[in-house]
Amino acid sequence: MLPSMLYTSFNYTHLSDYTSRITHFLADRSIFALMSDWTYDFGAWLSQPYFLAIVMAWWITFIVVLLLLSIFLGFNPVGIGGGTFAAAFQSCMYGGFTPAGGVFATLTSLGMLGWMIPVHTGVSAVFATAVALVVWACGIAR
């Protein structure tokens, strides 16, 4: 049986059958009124001046870290990107021979399979969240 708060009002009136419960719920609209209050409070929270600074700090950090990891690191779905850190490391350390089963070969394989994209996204989200928490804790734009 569902808790009475879901299908009756918050005044805890006892209703004997389901028809009267549904009728009372639709007439009282207790959950809908509560959801309306929540959405109003959430909208008021979103309109606070420092919220924009926190969101902008998160998005800018997310995009910058994602670009740094995806483009400059070099392990892409098409292979090692030219002019990236991976290409420079490969040419300095391995030359023309990259040992199979090594860390570099494994990262290249993961990048070509597309498994590095969720890793890049997750790392970017963690860094962006840390920056947003710092912005919030410092009280920027308050």
Short mmCIF file of C-alpha atoms in Angstrom, two decimals:
data_model
loop_
_atom_site.label_atom_id
_atom_site.label_comp_id
_atom_site.label_asym_id
_atom_site.label_seq_id
_atom_site.Cartn_x
_atom_site.Cartn_y
_atom_site.Cartn_z
CA MET A 1 0.00 0.00 0.00
CA LEU A 2 1.30 3.44 -0.91
CA PRO A 3 1.99 5.96 1.85
CA SER A 4 -1.01 8.18 2.39
CA MET A 5 1.02 11.30 1.65
CA LEU A 6 1.21 10.30 -2.02
CA TYR A 7 -2.50 10.17 -2.65
CA THR A 8 -4.07 12.41 -0.01
CA SER A 9 -3.36 15.89 1.23
CA PHE A 10 -0.98 16.80 3.97
CA ASN A 11 -3.79 17.19 6.51
CA TYR A 12 -3.87 13.37 6.84
CA THR A 13 -7.59 12.91 6.35
CA HIS A 14 -8.64 9.27 6.37
CA LEU A 15 -10.37 8.17 3.18
CA SER A 16 -11.97 4.76 2.94
CA ASP A 17 -11.95 3.87 -0.77
CA TYR A 18 -9.69 4.57 -3.74
CA THR A 19 -12.27 6.65 -5.60
CA SER A 20 -12.55 9.15 -2.79
CA ARG A 21 -8.75 9.15 -2.40
CA ILE A 22 -8.20 9.95 -6.07
CA THR A 23 -10.95 12.59 -6.04
CA HIS A 24 -9.49 14.18 -2.92
CA PHE A 25 -5.99 14.10 -4.40
CA LEU A 26 -7.09 15.76 -7.64
CA ALA A 27 -9.16 18.36 -5.81
CA ASP A 28 -6.47 19.15 -3.23
CA ARG A 29 -3.45 18.93 -5.58
CA SER A 30 -1.14 18.64 -2.58
CA ILE A 31 1.82 17.08 -4.42
CA PHE A 32 1.40 19.44 -7.39
CA ALA A 33 1.37 22.48 -5.09
CA LEU A 34 4.48 21.19 -3.34
CA MET A 35 6.25 20.63 -6.69
CA SER A 36 5.27 24.15 -7.73
CA ASP A 37 6.87 25.54 -4.58
CA TRP A 38 10.01 23.49 -5.23
CA THR A 39 10.33 24.72 -8.80
CA TYR A 40 9.84 28.32 -7.66
CA ASP A 41 12.51 27.92 -4.98
CA PHE A 42 14.87 26.27 -7.47
CA GLY A 43 14.28 29.11 -9.96
CA ALA A 44 14.99 31.66 -7.25
CA TRP A 45 18.20 29.82 -6.38
CA LEU A 46 19.26 29.79 -10.04
CA SER A 47 18.72 33.53 -10.35
CA GLN A 48 21.19 34.38 -7.58
CA PRO A 49 24.13 36.45 -8.88
CA TYR A 50 26.93 34.09 -7.89
CA PHE A 51 25.33 31.08 -9.57
CA LEU A 52 26.32 32.35 -13.02
CA ALA A 53 29.94 32.68 -11.91
CA ILE A 54 29.95 29.10 -10.61
CA VAL A 55 28.39 27.70 -13.81
CA MET A 56 30.72 29.68 -16.06
CA ALA A 57 33.76 28.55 -14.06
CA TRP A 58 32.62 24.92 -14.39
CA TRP A 59 31.98 25.10 -18.16
CA ILE A 60 35.14 27.00 -19.01
CA THR A 61 37.28 24.62 -16.94
CA PHE A 62 35.53 21.58 -18.40
CA ILE A 63 36.09 22.69 -22.00
CA VAL A 64 39.72 23.74 -21.45
CA VAL A 65 40.70 20.51 -19.67
CA LEU A 66 38.82 18.40 -22.23
CA LEU A 67 40.62 20.14 -25.09
CA LEU A 68 43.98 19.78 -23.36
CA LEU A 69 43.46 16.09 -22.77
CA SER A 70 41.89 15.30 -26.13
CA ILE A 71 43.93 17.40 -28.50
CA PHE A 72 47.31 17.91 -26.86
CA LEU A 73 47.69 14.49 -25.24
CA GLY A 74 47.36 12.81 -28.63
CA PHE A 75 45.62 9.46 -28.09
CA ASN A 76 42.73 9.92 -30.52
CA PRO A 77 40.35 7.54 -32.32
CA VAL A 78 42.41 8.03 -35.50
CA GLY A 79 45.69 7.15 -33.78
CA ILE A 80 48.51 9.31 -32.50
CA GLY A 81 47.92 12.90 -33.53
CA GLY A 82 50.79 14.76 -35.17
CA GLY A 83 52.35 17.52 -33.06
CA THR A 84 50.95 16.18 -29.79
CA PHE A 85 52.70 15.12 -26.60
CA ALA A 86 52.19 11.47 -27.51
CA ALA A 87 53.86 11.97 -30.89
CA ALA A 88 56.79 13.81 -29.30
CA PHE A 89 57.17 11.10 -26.67
CA GLN A 90 57.00 8.34 -29.25
CA SER A 91 59.62 9.94 -31.49
CA CYS A 92 62.01 10.68 -28.58
CA MET A 93 61.67 7.43 -26.65
CA TYR A 94 60.83 4.77 -29.21
CA GLY A 95 61.79 6.16 -32.60
CA GLY A 96 60.38 3.80 -35.18
CA PHE A 97 59.76 0.92 -32.80
CA THR A 98 56.99 0.94 -30.19
CA PRO A 99 57.01 -2.21 -28.04
CA ALA A 100 53.77 -4.18 -28.07
CA GLY A 101 51.98 -4.53 -24.77
CA GLY A 102 53.62 -1.47 -23.23
CA VAL A 103 51.86 1.48 -21.63
CA PHE A 104 52.21 3.59 -24.76
CA ALA A 105 50.81 0.87 -27.02
CA THR A 106 47.96 0.24 -24.58
CA LEU A 107 47.05 3.94 -24.44
CA THR A 108 47.17 4.10 -28.24
CA SER A 109 44.87 1.08 -28.45
CA LEU A 110 42.44 2.55 -25.91
CA GLY A 111 42.42 5.85 -27.78
CA MET A 112 41.72 4.17 -31.11
CA LEU A 113 38.89 2.13 -29.58
CA GLY A 114 37.32 5.34 -28.25
CA TRP A 115 37.71 4.39 -24.60
CA MET A 116 39.77 7.48 -23.81
CA ILE A 117 36.82 9.79 -24.53
CA PRO A 118 34.92 8.84 -21.34
CA VAL A 119 38.17 9.06 -19.38
CA HIS A 120 38.83 12.55 -20.73
CA THR A 121 35.26 13.57 -19.97
CA GLY A 122 35.39 12.21 -16.43
CA VAL A 123 38.72 13.85 -15.62
CA SER A 124 37.47 17.13 -17.07
CA ALA A 125 34.30 16.94 -14.99
CA VAL A 126 36.30 16.29 -11.79
CA PHE A 127 38.61 19.24 -12.45
CA ALA A 128 35.69 21.49 -13.37
CA THR A 129 33.82 20.52 -10.22
CA ALA A 130 36.88 21.28 -8.11
CA VAL A 131 37.20 24.72 -9.71
CA ALA A 132 33.47 25.40 -9.25
CA LEU A 133 33.75 24.44 -5.57
CA VAL A 134 36.68 26.83 -5.15
CA VAL A 135 34.68 29.61 -6.83
CA TRP A 136 31.76 28.87 -4.53
CA ALA A 137 33.91 28.64 -1.38
CA CYS A 138 35.72 31.90 -2.14
CA GLY A 139 32.41 33.70 -2.63
CA ILE A 140 33.27 35.12 -6.03
CA ALA A 141 30.52 37.39 -7.46
CA ARG A 142 28.70 37.76 -4.15
#
